[in-house]
Short mmCIF file of C-alpha atoms and ligand atoms in Angstrom, two decimals:
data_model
loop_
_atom_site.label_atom_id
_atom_site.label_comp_id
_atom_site.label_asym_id
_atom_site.label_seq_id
_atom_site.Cartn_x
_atom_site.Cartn_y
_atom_site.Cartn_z
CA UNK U 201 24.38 48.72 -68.62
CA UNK U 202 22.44 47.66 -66.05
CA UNK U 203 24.47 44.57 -65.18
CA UNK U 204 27.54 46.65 -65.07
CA UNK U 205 25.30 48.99 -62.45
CA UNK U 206 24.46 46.23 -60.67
CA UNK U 207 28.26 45.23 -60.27
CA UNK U 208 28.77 48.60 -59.44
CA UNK U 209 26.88 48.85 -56.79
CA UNK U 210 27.97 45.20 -55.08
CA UNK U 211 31.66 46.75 -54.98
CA UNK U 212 30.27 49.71 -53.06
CA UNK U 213 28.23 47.30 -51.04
CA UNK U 214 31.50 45.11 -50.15
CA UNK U 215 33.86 48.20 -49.70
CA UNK U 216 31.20 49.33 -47.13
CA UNK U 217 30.94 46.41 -45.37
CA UNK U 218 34.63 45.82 -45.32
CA UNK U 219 34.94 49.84 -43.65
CA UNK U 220 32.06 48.43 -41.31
CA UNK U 221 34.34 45.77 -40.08
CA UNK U 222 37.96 47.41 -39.61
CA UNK U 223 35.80 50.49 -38.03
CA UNK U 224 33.88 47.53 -35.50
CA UNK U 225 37.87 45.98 -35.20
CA UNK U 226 39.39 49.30 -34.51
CA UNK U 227 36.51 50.16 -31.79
CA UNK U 228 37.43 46.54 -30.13
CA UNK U 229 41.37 47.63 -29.96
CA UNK U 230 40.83 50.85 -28.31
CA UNK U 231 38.32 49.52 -25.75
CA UNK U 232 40.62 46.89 -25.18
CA UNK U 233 43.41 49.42 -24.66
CA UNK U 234 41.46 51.46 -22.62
CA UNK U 235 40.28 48.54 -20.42
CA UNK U 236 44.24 47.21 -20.08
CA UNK U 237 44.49 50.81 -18.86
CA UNK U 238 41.46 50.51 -16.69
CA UNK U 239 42.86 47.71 -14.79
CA UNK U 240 46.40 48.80 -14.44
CA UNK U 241 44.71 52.25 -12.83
CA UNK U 242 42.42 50.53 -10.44
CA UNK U 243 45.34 47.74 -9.72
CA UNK U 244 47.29 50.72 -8.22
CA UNK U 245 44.59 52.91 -6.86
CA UNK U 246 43.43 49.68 -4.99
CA UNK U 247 46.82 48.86 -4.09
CA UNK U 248 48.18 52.37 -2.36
CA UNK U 249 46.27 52.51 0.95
CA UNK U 250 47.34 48.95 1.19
CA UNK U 251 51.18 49.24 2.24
CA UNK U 252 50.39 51.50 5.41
CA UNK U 253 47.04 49.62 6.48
CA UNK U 254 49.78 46.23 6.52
CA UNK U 255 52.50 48.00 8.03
CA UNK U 256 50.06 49.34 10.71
CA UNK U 257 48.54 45.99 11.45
CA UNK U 258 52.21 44.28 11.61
CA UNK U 259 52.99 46.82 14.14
CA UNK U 260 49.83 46.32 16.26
CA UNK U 261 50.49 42.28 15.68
CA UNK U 262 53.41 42.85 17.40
CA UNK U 263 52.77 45.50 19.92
CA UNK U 264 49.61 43.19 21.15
CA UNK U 265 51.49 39.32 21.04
CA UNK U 266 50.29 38.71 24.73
CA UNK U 267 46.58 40.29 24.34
CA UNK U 268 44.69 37.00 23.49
CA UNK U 269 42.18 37.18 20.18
CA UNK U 270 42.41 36.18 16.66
CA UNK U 271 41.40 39.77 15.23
CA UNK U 272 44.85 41.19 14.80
CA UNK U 273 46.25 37.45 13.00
CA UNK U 274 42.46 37.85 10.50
CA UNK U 275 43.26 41.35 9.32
CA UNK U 276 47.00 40.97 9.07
CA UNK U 277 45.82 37.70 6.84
CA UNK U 278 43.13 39.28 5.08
CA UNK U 279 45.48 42.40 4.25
CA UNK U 280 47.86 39.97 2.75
CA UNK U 281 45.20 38.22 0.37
CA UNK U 282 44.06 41.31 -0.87
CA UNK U 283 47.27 42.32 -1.35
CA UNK U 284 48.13 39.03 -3.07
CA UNK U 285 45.08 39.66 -5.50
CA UNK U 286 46.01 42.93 -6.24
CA UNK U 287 49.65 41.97 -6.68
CA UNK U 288 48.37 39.42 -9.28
CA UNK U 289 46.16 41.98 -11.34
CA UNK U 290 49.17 44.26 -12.00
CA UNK U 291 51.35 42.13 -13.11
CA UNK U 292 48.81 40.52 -15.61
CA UNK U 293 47.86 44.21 -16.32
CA UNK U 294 51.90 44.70 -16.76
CA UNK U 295 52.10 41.76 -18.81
CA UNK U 296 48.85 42.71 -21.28
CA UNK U 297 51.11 46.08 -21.52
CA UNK U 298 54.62 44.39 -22.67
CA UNK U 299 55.99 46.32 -19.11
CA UNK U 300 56.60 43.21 -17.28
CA UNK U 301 60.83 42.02 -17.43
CA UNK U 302 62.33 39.18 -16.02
CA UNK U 303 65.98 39.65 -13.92
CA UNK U 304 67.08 36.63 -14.80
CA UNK U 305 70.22 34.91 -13.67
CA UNK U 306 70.76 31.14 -13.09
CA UNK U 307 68.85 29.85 -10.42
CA UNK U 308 69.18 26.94 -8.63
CA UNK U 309 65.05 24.96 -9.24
CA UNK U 310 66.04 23.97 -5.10
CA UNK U 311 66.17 27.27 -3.40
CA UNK U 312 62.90 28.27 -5.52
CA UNK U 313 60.87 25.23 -3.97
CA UNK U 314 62.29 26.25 -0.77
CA UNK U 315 61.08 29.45 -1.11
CA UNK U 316 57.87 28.31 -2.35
CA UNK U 317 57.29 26.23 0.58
CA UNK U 318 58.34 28.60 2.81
CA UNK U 319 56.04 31.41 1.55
CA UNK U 320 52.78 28.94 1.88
CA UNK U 321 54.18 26.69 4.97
CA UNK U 322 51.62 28.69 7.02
CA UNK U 323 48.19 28.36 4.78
CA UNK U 324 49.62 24.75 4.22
CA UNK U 325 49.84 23.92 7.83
CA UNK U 326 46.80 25.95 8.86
CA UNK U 327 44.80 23.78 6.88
CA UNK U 328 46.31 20.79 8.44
CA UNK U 329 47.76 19.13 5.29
CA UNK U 330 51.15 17.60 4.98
CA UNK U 331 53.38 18.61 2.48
CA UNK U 332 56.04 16.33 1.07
CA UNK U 333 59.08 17.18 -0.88
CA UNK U 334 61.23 15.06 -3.24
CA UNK U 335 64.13 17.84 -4.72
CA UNK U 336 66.12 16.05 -6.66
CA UNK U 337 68.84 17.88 -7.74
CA UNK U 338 71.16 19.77 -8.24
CA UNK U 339 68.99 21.37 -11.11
CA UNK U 340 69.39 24.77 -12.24
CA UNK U 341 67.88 27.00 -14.79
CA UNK U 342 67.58 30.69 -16.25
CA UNK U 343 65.09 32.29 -14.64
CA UNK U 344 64.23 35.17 -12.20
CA UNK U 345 64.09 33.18 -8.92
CA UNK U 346 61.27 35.85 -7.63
CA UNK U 347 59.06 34.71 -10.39
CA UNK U 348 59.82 31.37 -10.45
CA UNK U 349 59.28 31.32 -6.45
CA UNK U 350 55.60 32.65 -7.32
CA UNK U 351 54.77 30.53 -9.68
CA UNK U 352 55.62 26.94 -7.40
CA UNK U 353 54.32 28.92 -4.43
CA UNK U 354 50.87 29.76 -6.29
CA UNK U 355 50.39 26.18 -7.22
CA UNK U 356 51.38 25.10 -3.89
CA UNK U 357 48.67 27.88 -2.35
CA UNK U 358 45.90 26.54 -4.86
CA UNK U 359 46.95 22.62 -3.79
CA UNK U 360 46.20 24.01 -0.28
CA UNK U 361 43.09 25.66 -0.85
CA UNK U 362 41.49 23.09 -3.39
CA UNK U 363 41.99 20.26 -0.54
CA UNK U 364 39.48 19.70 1.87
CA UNK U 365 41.39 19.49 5.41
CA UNK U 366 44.02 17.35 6.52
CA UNK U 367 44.97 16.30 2.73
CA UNK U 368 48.01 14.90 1.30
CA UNK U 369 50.22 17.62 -1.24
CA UNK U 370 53.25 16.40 -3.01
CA UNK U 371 55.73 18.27 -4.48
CA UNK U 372 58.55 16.40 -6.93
CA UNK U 373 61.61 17.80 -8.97
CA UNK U 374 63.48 15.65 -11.41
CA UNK U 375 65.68 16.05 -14.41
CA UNK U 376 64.06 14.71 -17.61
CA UNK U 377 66.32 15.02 -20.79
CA UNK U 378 67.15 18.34 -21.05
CA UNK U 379 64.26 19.56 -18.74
CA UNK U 380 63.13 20.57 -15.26
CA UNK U 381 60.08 18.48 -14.50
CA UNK U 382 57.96 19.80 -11.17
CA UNK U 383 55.20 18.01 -10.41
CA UNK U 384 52.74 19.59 -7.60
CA UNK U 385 50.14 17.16 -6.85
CA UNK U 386 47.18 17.09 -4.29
CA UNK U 387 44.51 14.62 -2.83
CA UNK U 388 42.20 17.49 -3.23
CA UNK U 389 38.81 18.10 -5.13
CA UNK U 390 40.44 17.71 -8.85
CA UNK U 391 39.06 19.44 -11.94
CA UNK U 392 36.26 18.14 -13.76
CA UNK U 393 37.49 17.26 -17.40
CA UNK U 394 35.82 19.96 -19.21
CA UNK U 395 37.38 22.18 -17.10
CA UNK U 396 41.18 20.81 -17.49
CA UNK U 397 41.59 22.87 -20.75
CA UNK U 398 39.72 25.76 -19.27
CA UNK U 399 41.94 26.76 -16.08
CA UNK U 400 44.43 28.46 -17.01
CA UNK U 401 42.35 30.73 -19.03
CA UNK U 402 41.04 34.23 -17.23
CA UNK U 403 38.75 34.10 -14.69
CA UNK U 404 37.75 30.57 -15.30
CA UNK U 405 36.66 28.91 -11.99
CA UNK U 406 35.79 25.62 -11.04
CA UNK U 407 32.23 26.48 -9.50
CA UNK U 408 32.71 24.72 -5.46
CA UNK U 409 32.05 26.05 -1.80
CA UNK U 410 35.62 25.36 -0.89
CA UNK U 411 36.73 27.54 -3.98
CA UNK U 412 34.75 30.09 -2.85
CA UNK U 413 34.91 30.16 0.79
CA UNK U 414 38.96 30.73 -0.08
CA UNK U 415 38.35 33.50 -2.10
CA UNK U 416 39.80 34.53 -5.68
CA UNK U 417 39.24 35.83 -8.98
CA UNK U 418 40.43 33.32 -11.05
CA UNK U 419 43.59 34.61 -12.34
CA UNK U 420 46.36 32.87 -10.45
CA UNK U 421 46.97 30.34 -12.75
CA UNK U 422 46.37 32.41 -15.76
CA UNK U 423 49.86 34.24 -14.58
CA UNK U 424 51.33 31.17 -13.28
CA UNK U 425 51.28 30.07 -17.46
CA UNK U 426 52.23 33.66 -18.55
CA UNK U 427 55.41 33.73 -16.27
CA UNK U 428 56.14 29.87 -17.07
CA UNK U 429 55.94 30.30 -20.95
CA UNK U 430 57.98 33.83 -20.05
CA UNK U 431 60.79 30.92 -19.09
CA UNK U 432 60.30 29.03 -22.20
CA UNK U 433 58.73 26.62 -20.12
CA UNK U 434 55.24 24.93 -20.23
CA UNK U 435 52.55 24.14 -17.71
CA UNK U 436 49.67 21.62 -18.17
CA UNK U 437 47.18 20.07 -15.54
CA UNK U 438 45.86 16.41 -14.94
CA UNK U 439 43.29 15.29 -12.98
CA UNK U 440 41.15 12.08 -12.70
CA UNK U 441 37.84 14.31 -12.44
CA UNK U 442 35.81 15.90 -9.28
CA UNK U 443 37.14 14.32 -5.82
CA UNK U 444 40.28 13.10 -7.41
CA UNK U 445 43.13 15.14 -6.50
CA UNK U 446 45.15 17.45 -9.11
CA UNK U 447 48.66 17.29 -10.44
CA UNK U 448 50.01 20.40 -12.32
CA UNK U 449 53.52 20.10 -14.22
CA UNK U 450 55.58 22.65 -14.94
CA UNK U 451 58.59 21.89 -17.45
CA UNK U 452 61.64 24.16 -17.98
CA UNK U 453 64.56 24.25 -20.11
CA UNK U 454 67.65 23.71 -17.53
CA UNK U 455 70.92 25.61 -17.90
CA UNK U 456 73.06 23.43 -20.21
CA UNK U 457 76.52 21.94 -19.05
CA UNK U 458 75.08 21.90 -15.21
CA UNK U 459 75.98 18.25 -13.56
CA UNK U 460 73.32 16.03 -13.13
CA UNK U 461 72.99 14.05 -10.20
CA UNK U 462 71.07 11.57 -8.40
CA UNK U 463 67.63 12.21 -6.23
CA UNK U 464 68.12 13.37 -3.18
CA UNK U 465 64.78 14.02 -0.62
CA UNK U 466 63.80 17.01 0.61
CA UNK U 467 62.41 18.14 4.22
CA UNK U 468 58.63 16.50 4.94
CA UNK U 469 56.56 18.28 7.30
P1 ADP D 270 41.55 31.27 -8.08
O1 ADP D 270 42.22 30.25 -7.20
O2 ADP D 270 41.77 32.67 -7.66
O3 ADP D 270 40.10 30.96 -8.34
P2 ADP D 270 43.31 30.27 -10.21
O4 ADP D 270 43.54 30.86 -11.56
O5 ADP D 270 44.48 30.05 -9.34
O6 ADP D 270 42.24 31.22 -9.53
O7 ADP D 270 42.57 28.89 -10.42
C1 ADP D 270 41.47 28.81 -11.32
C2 ADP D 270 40.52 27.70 -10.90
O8 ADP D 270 41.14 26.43 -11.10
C3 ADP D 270 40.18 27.74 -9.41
O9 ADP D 270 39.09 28.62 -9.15
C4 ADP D 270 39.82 26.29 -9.14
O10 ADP D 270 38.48 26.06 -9.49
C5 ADP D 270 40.73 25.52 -10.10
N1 ADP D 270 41.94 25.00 -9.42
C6 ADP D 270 43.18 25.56 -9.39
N2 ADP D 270 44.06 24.79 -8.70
C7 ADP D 270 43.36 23.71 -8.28
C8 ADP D 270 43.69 22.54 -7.53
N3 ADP D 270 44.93 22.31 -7.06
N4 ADP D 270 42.69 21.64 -7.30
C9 ADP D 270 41.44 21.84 -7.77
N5 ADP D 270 41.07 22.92 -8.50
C10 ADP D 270 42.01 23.84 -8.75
#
């Protein structure tokens, strides 16, 4: 009797503790839920007075082109950053949520990296680096060209601010197999290697005074991989540690049946 008791009472001590846990698990998913909410809330509410503040600078920018200062050309720049930020945490809010679609259509991997460039040929040239481009094409994929434009244009941003001025970025597009290989690849301060399989996660940020001095929260890339892998694509980082320079690759399936053809350079500048 007593050993049957004992039983007994070690089923009602595991049925407990099993209650215990789903209970803890179920606490974990609503706060999570609640904190996905959280962000997407604040994303917005940070985002609103935003769109009038820029459109009020841009106006003033232009209004005051002769008057000679640099305060206009920092707040219409430091508008856009935050912006950019903000930008960043509602799509990885929309994301987290399952609200984010792609309008996808076949896009030609070119006109993207144009884009791209075009987008950061300011910070790029700011910072006195020189950007080359090899396209070789024509490549083409599925994709939505507005995500696919953010995605070369954030790693082209990042090569910019991870490079100490007057650096070296390349950019390189070639057809390998069936895939779209772009390489983006800087003579900047590299990743350290315990850090290579850290990046793309959230938040994680190589600890530096240039990182910091150019601002951040450390969720760039963490998109960057979400929109990629959105593509069916994949992303992965090399560097030969701290001082080194970086090289990101980002691989995507191309449109079957497009021609392939040989490499032909793009614009340097
Ligand atoms: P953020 O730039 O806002 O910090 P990211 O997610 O874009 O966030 O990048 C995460 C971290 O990875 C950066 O803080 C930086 O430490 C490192 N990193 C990204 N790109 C480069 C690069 N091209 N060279 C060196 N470090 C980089």
């Amino acid at each position: 009797v007593q050993a049957a008791l004992r039983d007994r009472a070690r089923q009602y001590l595991v049925r407990d503790h099993l209650a215990e846990q789903e209970a803890y698990a179920a606490a974990l998913r609503e706060s999570d839920r609640r904190k996905d909410e959280f962000l997407a809330v604040l994303a917005h509410e940070l985002r609103n007075p935003l769109a009038p503040l820029r459109t009020g600078i841009d106006l003033l920018l232009l209004e005051n082109q002769a008057r000679d200062d640099d305060l206009i050309p920092m707040m219409s720049r430091q508008t856009s950053h935050m912006v950019r930020l903000i930008d960043d945490l509602l799509d990885l809010s929309r994301i987290s949520q399952g609200k984010l679609t792609l309008r996808t259509s076949t896009v030609s991997l070119g006109e993207v990296i144009g884009n791209a460039v075009e987008a950061t040929r300011q910070q790029i040239e700011s910072a006195g680096h020189q950007l080359h481009v090899a396209v070789s094409g024509p490549l083409h994929v599925t994709g939505d060209p507005v995500r696919l434009t953010q995605v070369f244009a954030n790693l082209l941003s990042n090569a910019a601010k991870y490079t100490e001025q007057g650096g070296q970025i390349h950019l390189a597009s070639e057809r390998v197999q069936e895939k779209a290989v772009v390489r983006v690849r800087d003579t900047g301060l590299g990743i350290p290697p315990e850090m290579l399989s850290r990046v793309f996660e959230m938040f994680a940020q190589v600890d530096s005074s240039l990182g910091r001095a150019g601002g951040g929260l450390g969720i760039g890339l963490t998109l960057v991989r979400q929109l990629v892998e959105m593509h069916q694509g994949s992303i992965r980082v090399a560097s030969d540690g701290l001082g080194c320079g970086s090289e990101f690759t980002v691989e995507l399936p191309t449109v079957a049946g497009m021609p392939r053809s040989g490499a032909v350079r793009g614009p340097e500048f």
